[in-house]
Coordinates of C-alpha atoms and ligand atoms in Angstrom, one line a residue:
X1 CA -31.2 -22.1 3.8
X2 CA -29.1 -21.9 0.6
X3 CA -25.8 -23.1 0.5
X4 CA -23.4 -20.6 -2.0
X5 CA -20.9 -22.2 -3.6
X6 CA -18.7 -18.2 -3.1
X7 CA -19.5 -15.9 -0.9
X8 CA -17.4 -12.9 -2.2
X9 CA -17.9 -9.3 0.3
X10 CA -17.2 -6.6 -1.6
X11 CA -18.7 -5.1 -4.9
X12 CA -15.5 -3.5 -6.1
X13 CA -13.4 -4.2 -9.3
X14 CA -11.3 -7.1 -7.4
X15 CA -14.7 -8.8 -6.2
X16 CA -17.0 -7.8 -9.6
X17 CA -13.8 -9.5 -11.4
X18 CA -13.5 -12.6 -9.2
X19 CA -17.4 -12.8 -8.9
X20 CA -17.9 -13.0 -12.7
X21 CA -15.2 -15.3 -13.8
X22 CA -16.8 -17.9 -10.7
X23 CA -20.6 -17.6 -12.4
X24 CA -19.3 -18.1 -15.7
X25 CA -18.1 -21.1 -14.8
X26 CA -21.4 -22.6 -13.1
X27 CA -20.3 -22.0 -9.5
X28 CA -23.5 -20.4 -7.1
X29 CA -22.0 -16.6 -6.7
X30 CA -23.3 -14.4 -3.9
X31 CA -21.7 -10.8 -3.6
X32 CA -22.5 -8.9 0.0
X33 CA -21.6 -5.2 -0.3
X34 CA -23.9 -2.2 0.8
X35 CA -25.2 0.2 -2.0
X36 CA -22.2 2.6 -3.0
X37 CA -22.1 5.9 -2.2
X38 CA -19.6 9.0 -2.1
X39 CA -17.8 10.3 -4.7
X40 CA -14.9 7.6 -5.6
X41 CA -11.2 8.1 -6.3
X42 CA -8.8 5.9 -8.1
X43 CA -9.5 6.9 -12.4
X44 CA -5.9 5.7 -13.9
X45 CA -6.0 2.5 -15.5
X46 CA -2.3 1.5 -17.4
X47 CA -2.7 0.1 -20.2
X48 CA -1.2 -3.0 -18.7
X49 CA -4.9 -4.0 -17.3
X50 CA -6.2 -4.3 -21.2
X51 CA -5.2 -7.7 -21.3
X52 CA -7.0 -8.5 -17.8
X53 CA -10.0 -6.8 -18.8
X54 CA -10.1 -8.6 -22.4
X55 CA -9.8 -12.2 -20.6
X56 CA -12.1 -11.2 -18.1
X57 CA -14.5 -10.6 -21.0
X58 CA -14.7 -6.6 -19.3
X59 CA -13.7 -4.9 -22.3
X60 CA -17.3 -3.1 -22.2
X61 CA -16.9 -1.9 -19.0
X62 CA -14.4 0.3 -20.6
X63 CA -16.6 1.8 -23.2
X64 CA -19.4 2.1 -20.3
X65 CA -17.3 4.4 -18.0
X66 CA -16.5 6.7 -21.1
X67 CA -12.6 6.4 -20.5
X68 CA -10.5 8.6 -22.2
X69 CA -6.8 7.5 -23.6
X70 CA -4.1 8.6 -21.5
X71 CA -1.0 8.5 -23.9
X72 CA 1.7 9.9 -21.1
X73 CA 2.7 11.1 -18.1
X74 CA 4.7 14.3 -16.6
X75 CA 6.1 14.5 -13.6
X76 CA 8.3 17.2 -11.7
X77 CA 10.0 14.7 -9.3
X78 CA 13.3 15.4 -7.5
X79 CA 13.9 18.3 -10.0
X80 CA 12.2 21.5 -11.2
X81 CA 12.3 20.1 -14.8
X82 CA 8.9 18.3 -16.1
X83 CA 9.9 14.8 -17.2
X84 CA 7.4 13.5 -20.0
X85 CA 6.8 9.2 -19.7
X86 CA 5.2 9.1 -23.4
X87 CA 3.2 5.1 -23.9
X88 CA 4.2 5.1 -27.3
X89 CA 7.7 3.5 -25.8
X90 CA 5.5 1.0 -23.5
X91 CA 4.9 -2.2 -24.7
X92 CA 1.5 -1.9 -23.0
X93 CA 0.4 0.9 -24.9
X94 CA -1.9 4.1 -23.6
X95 CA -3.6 3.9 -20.5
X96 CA -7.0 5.4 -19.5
X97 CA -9.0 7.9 -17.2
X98 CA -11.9 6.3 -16.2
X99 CA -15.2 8.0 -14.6
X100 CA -14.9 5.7 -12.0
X101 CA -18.2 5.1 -10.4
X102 CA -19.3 4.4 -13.9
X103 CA -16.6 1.6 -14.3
X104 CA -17.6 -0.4 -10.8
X105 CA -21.0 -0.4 -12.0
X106 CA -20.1 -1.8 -15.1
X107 CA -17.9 -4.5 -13.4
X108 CA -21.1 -5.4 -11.3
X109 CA -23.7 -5.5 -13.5
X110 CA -21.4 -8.0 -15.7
X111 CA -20.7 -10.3 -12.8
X112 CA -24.9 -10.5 -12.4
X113 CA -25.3 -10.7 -16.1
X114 CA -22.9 -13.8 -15.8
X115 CA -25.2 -15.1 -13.1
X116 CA -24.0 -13.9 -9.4
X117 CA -25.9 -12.6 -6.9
X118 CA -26.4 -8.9 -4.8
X119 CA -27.0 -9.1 -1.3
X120 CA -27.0 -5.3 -1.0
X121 CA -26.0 -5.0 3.0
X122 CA -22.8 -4.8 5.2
X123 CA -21.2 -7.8 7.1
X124 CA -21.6 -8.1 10.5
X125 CA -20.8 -11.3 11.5
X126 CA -18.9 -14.1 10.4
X127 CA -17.9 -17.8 11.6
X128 CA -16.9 -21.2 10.5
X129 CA -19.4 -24.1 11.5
X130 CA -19.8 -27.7 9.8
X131 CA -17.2 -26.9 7.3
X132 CA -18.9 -24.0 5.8
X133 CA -18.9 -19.9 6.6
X134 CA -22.1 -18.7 8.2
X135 CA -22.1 -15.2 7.3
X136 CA -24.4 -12.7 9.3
X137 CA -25.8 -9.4 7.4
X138 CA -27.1 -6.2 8.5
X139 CA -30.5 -6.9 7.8
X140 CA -30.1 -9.7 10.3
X141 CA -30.1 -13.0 7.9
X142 CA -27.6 -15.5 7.6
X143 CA -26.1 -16.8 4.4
X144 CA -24.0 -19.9 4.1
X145 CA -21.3 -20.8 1.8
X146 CA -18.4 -23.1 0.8
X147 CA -15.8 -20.4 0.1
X148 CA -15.5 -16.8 1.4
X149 CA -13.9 -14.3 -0.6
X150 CA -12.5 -10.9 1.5
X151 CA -13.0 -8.7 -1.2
X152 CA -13.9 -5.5 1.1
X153 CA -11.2 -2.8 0.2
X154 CA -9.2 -1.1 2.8
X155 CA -11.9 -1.6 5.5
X156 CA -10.8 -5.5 5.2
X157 CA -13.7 -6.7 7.1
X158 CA -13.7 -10.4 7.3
X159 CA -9.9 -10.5 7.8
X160 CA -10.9 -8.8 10.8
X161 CA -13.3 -10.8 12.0
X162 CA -11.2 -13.7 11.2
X163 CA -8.0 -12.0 13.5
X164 CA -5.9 -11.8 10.7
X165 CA -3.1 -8.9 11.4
X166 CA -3.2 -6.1 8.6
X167 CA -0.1 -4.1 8.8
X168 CA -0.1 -0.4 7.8
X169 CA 2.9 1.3 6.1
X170 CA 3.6 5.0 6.6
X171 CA 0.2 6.5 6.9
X172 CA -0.6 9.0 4.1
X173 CA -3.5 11.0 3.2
X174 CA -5.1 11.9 -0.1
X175 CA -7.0 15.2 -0.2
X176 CA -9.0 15.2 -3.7
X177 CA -11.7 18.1 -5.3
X178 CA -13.0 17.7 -8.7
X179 CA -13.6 20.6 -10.9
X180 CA -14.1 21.5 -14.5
X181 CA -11.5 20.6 -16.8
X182 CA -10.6 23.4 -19.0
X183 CA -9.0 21.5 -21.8
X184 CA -5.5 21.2 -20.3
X185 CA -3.3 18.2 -21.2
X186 CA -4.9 14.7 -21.1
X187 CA -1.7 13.4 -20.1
X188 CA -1.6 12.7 -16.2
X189 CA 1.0 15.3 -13.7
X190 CA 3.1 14.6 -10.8
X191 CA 4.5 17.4 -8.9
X192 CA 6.4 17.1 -5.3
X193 CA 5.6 19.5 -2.8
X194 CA 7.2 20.3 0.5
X195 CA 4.6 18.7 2.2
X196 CA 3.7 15.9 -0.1
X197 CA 3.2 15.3 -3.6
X198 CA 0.4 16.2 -5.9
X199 CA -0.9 14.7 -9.1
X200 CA -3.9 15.9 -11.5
X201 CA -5.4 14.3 -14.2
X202 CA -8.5 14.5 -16.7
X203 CA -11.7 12.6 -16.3
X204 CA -14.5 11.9 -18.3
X205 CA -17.2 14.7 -18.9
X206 CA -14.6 17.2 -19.4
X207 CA -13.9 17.4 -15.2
X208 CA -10.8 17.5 -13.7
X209 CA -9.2 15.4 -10.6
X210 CA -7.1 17.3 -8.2
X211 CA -4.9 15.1 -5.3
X212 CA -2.3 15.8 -2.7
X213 CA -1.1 13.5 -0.7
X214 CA 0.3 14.1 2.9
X215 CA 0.8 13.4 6.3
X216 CA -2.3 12.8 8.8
X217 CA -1.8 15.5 10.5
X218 CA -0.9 18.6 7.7
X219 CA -4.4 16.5 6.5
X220 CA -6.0 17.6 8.8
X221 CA -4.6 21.0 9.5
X222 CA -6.1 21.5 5.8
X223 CA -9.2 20.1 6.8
X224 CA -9.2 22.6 9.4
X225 CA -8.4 25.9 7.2
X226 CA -9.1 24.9 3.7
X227 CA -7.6 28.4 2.3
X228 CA -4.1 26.5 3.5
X229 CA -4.9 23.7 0.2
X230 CA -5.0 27.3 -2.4
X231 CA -2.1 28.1 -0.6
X232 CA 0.0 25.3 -1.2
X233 CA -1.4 25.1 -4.6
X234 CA 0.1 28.5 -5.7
X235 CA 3.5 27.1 -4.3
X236 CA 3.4 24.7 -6.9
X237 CA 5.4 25.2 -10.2
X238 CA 3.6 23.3 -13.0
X239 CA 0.3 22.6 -10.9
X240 CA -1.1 25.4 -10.7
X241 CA -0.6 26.4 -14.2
X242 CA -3.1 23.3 -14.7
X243 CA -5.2 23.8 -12.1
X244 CA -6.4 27.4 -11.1
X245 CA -7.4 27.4 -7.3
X246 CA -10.0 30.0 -7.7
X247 CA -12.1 28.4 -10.1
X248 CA -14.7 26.2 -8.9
X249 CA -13.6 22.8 -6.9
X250 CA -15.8 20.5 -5.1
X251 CA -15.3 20.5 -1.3
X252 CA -12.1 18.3 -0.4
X253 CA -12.8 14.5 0.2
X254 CA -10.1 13.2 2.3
X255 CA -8.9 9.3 1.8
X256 CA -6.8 7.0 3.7
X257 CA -4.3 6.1 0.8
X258 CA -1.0 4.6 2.4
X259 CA 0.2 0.8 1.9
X260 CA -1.4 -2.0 3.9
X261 CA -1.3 -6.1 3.8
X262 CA -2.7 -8.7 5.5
X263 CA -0.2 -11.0 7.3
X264 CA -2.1 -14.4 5.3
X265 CA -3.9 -13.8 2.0
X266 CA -6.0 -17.1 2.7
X267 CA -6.5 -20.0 4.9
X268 CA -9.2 -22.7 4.8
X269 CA -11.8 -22.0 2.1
X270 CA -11.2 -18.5 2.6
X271 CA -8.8 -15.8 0.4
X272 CA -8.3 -12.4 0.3
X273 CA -8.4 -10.2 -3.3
X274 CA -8.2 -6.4 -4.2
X275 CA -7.1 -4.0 -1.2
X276 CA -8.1 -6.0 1.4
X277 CA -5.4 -8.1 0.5
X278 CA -2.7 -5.5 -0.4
X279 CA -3.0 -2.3 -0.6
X280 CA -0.9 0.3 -2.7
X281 CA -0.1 4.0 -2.8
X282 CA -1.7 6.1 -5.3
X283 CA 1.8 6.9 -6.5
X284 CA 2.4 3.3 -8.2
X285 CA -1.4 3.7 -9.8
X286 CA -1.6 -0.1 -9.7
X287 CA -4.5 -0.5 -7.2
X288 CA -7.0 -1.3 -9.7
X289 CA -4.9 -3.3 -11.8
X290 CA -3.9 -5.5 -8.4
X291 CA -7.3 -5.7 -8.2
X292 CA -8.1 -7.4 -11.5
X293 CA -5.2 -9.7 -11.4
X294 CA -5.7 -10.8 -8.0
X295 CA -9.7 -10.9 -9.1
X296 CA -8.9 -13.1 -11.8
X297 CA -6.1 -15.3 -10.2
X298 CA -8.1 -15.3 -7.1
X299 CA -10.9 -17.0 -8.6
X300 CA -8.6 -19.7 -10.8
X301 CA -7.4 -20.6 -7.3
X302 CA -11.0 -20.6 -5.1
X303 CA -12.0 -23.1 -8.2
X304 CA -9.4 -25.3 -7.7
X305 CA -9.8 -25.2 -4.3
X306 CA -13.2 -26.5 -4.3
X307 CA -12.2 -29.1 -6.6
X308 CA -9.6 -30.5 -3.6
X309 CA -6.6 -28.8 -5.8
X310 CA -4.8 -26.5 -3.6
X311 CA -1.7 -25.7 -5.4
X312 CA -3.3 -22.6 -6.9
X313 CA -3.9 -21.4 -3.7
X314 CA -0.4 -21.4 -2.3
X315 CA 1.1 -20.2 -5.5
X316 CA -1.6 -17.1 -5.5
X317 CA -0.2 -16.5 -1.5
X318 CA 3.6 -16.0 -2.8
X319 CA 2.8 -14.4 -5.5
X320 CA 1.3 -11.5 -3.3
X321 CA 4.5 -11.9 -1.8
X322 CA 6.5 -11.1 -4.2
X323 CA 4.1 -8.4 -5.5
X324 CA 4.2 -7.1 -2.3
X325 CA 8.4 -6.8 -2.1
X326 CA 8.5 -5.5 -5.7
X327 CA 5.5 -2.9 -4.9
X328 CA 7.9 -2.1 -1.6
X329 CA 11.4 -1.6 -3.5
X330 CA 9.2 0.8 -6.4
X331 CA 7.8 3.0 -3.8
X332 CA 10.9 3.0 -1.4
X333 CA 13.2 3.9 -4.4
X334 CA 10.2 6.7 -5.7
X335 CA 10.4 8.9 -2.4
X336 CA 14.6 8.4 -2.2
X337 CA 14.6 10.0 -5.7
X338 CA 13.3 13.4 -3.8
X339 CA 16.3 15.1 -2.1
X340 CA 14.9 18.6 -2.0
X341 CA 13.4 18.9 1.4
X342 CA 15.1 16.4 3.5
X343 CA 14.4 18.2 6.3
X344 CA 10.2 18.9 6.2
X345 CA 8.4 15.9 8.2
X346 CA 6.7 14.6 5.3
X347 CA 10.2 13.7 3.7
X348 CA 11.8 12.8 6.7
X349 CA 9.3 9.8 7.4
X350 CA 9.8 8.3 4.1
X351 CA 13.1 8.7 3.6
X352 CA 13.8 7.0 7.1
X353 CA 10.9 4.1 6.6
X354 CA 12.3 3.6 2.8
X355 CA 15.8 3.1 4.0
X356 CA 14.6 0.8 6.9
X357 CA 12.8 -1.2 4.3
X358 CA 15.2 -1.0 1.3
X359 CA 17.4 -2.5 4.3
X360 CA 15.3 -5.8 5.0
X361 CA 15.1 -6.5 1.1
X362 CA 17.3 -8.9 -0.2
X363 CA 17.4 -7.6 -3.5
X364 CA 18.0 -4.2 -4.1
X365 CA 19.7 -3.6 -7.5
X366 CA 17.2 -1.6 -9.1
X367 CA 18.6 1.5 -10.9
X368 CA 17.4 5.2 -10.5
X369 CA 16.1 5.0 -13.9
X370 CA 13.3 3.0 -12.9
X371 CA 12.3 5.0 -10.0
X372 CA 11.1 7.7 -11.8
X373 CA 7.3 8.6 -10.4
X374 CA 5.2 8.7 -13.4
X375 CA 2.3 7.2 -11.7
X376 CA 1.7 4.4 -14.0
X377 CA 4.7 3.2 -14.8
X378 CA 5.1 0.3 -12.4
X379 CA 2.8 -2.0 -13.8
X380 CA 5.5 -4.6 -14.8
X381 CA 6.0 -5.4 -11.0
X382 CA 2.0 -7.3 -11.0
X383 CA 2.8 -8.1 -14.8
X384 CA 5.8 -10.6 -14.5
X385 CA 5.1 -13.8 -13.5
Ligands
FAD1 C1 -6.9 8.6 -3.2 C2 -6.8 7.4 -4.0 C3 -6.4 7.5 -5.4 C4 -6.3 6.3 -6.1 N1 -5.9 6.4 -7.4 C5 -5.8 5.3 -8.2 C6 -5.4 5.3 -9.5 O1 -5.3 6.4 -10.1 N2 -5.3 4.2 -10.2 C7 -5.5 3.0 -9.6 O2 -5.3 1.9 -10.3 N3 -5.8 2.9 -8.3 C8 -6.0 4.0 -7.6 N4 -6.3 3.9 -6.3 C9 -6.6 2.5 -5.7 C10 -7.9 1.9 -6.2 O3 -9.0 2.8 -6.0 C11 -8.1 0.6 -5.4 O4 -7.0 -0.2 -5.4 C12 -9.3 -0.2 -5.9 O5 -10.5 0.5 -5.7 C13 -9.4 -1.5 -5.1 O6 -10.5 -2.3 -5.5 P1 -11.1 -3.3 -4.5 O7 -12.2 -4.0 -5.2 O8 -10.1 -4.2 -3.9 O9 -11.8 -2.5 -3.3 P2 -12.9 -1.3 -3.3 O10 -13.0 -0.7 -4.6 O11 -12.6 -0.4 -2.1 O12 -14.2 -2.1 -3.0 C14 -14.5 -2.6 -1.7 C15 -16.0 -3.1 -1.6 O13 -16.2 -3.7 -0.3 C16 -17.5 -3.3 0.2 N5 -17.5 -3.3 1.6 C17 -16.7 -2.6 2.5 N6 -17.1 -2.9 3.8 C18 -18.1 -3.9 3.7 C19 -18.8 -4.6 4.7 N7 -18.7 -4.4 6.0 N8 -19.7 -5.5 4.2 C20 -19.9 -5.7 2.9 N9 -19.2 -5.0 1.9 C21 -18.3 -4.1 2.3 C22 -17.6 -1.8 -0.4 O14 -18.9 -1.4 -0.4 C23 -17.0 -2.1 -1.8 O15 -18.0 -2.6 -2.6 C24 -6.5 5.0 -5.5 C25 -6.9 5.0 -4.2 C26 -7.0 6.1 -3.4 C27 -7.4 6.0 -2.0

């Protein structure tokens, strides 16, 4: 049986990113993840990531998933007025809108271009035996490696099998239809609802993205009576102006989107990257940049590792730490910048969890200015060291 130098499971931009920069340096790659499927969420890349992707050598992937510049942000948060973030004031510059099934592809196909390989089934099993994992796959083999990389999203499936605790923040519920764009504003919009919070951007091949984000249950009370998402649409002040509920909208795909960690990001010859790791709220729009960067540090550290140096490991564990605390304070101080409806359920809950963890932070001196919502604004929390 061969022996992998890195097993990484998952095919997603943390594990395509950590995959590639491991076969590019020689190391025996081998990345487990089923065949994709399902229309996929998650198209706003800050321009903070350039810099990741560039020294990643993923600069193509960009081109390959036909992003289109994104050169601001409005958002009606805490007021009825539309605030405009333009990127010509960010030192990262524009971001971009990806097509994003067209972007993972091109993340995977340059990790096997660099030399890793696609085991394309599910996980099933997984132990520790001799010093190296024994991993078991749905098509009933066993691979073997050195290192194992938990690079499976949100369903976190070897921290699982490993018994590592992942704790869920508030839960929250992202209901999303795509329809045609009609030539509206390329910029991205935030508007706060009642019940939740909506955002709409542009996407390649002129279609338009359409999210709310609520509670489980009004989730699935729309789920239930779909006229209720039209409903709360024409409710809206600025969305609806962009986005006409009677034209023609996919069917609503519903995705768990709240914040989740794992209580260790790594032990022996194992670490965690991506979402499986940390996950973020669509409202800080940093999930796929967390994903590069922990890709990318991820695999400087499982290098190192294998070479006997474990100092890169520990440093990559706090670091989530503090990424974690910062990504905490941004979102806490987001959803306290929303007075309107402190008495509708979906306020409530944040409100009370936000002051409950503003409480347990140390360090809480941020000013309103910064809490603004503009969806990609936040980047600077993964970006300083
Ligand atoms: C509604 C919504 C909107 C979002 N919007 C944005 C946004 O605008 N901007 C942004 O930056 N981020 C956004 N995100 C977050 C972003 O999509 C994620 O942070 C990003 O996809 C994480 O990448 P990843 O590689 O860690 O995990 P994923 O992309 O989830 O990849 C996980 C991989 O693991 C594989 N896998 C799962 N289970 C198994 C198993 N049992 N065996 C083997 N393989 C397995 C999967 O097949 C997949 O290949 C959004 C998320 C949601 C839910």
């Amino acid at each position: 049986m061969t022996t992998w130098d890195v097993l990484v499971v998952g095919a997603g931009p943390a594990g395509s990113a950590c995959s590639k920069w491991l076969a590019e340096r020689g190391l025996g790659v081998c990345i487990v993840a089923p065949p994709r499927s399902g229309i996929r969420a998650g198209e706003s890349l800050p321009g903070a990531a350039y810099p990741l992707l560039r020294d990643l050598g993923l600069l193509a992937a960009l081109q390959q998933s036909y992003a289109c510049p994104c050169h601001g942000n409005l958002s009606a948060w805490g007021s009825e007025d539309l605030v405009c973030t333009d990127f010509i004031r960010d030192p990262n510059g524009m971001g971009w809108h990806l097509e994003r099934e067209g972007f993972d592809l091109a993340l995977h196909q340059a990790a096997l271009a660099s030399g890793a390989v696609h085991e394309p089934f599910r996980i099933e099993t997984v132990r520790r035996d001799g010093g190296l994992w024994q991993v078991g796959l749905s098509d009933g083999r066993i691979l073997s490696s050195r290192f194992l990389v938990e690079a499976s999203g949100r369903s976190s499936i070897i921290a699982r099998r490993l018994r590592v605790p992942r704790h869920q923040d508030t839960p929250l519920v992202a209901l999303y239809a795509w329809g045609q764009d009609r030539g509206q504003d390329q910029r991205s919009l935030v508007e706060s609802a009642s019940v939740g919070w909506w955002y709409s951007a542009s996407v390649p091949g002129n279609r338009r993205v359409l999210g709310l984000h609520v509670q489980r249950e009004f989730a699935a009370h729309i789920q239930r009576k779909p006229q209720l998402w039209a409903q709360q649409l024409a409710m809206t002040r600025y969305m609806r102006e962009w986005c006409d509920a009677n034209s023609d909208w996919t069917e609503l795909q519903a995705y768990a989107a709240g914040g989740a960690y794992l209580e260790r990001f790594g032990g022996e010859q194992w670490l965690a990257i991506g979402d499986a790791a940390l996950a973020m709220e669509p409202l800080s729009s940093q999930g796929l940049f967390n994903a590069l960067y922990t890709g990318l540090r991820g695999a400087q550290a499982i290098a190192a590792s294998l070479r006997g140096n474990m100092v890169l490991h520990a440093d990559y564990c706090s670091r989530l730490q503090h990424v974690r605390q910062a990504y905490l304070r941004h979102t806490c101080l987001f959803y306290a910048a929303e007075s309107r409806w402190p008495d509708q359920p979906f306020w409530k809950e944040r409100h009370t969890q936000s002051l409950v963890m503003l409480n347990q932070q140390q360090d809480s001196s941020m000013t309103l200015n910064e809490t603004m919502p503009h969806r990609t604004s936040q980047t600077e929390v993964l970006s300083t060291p």
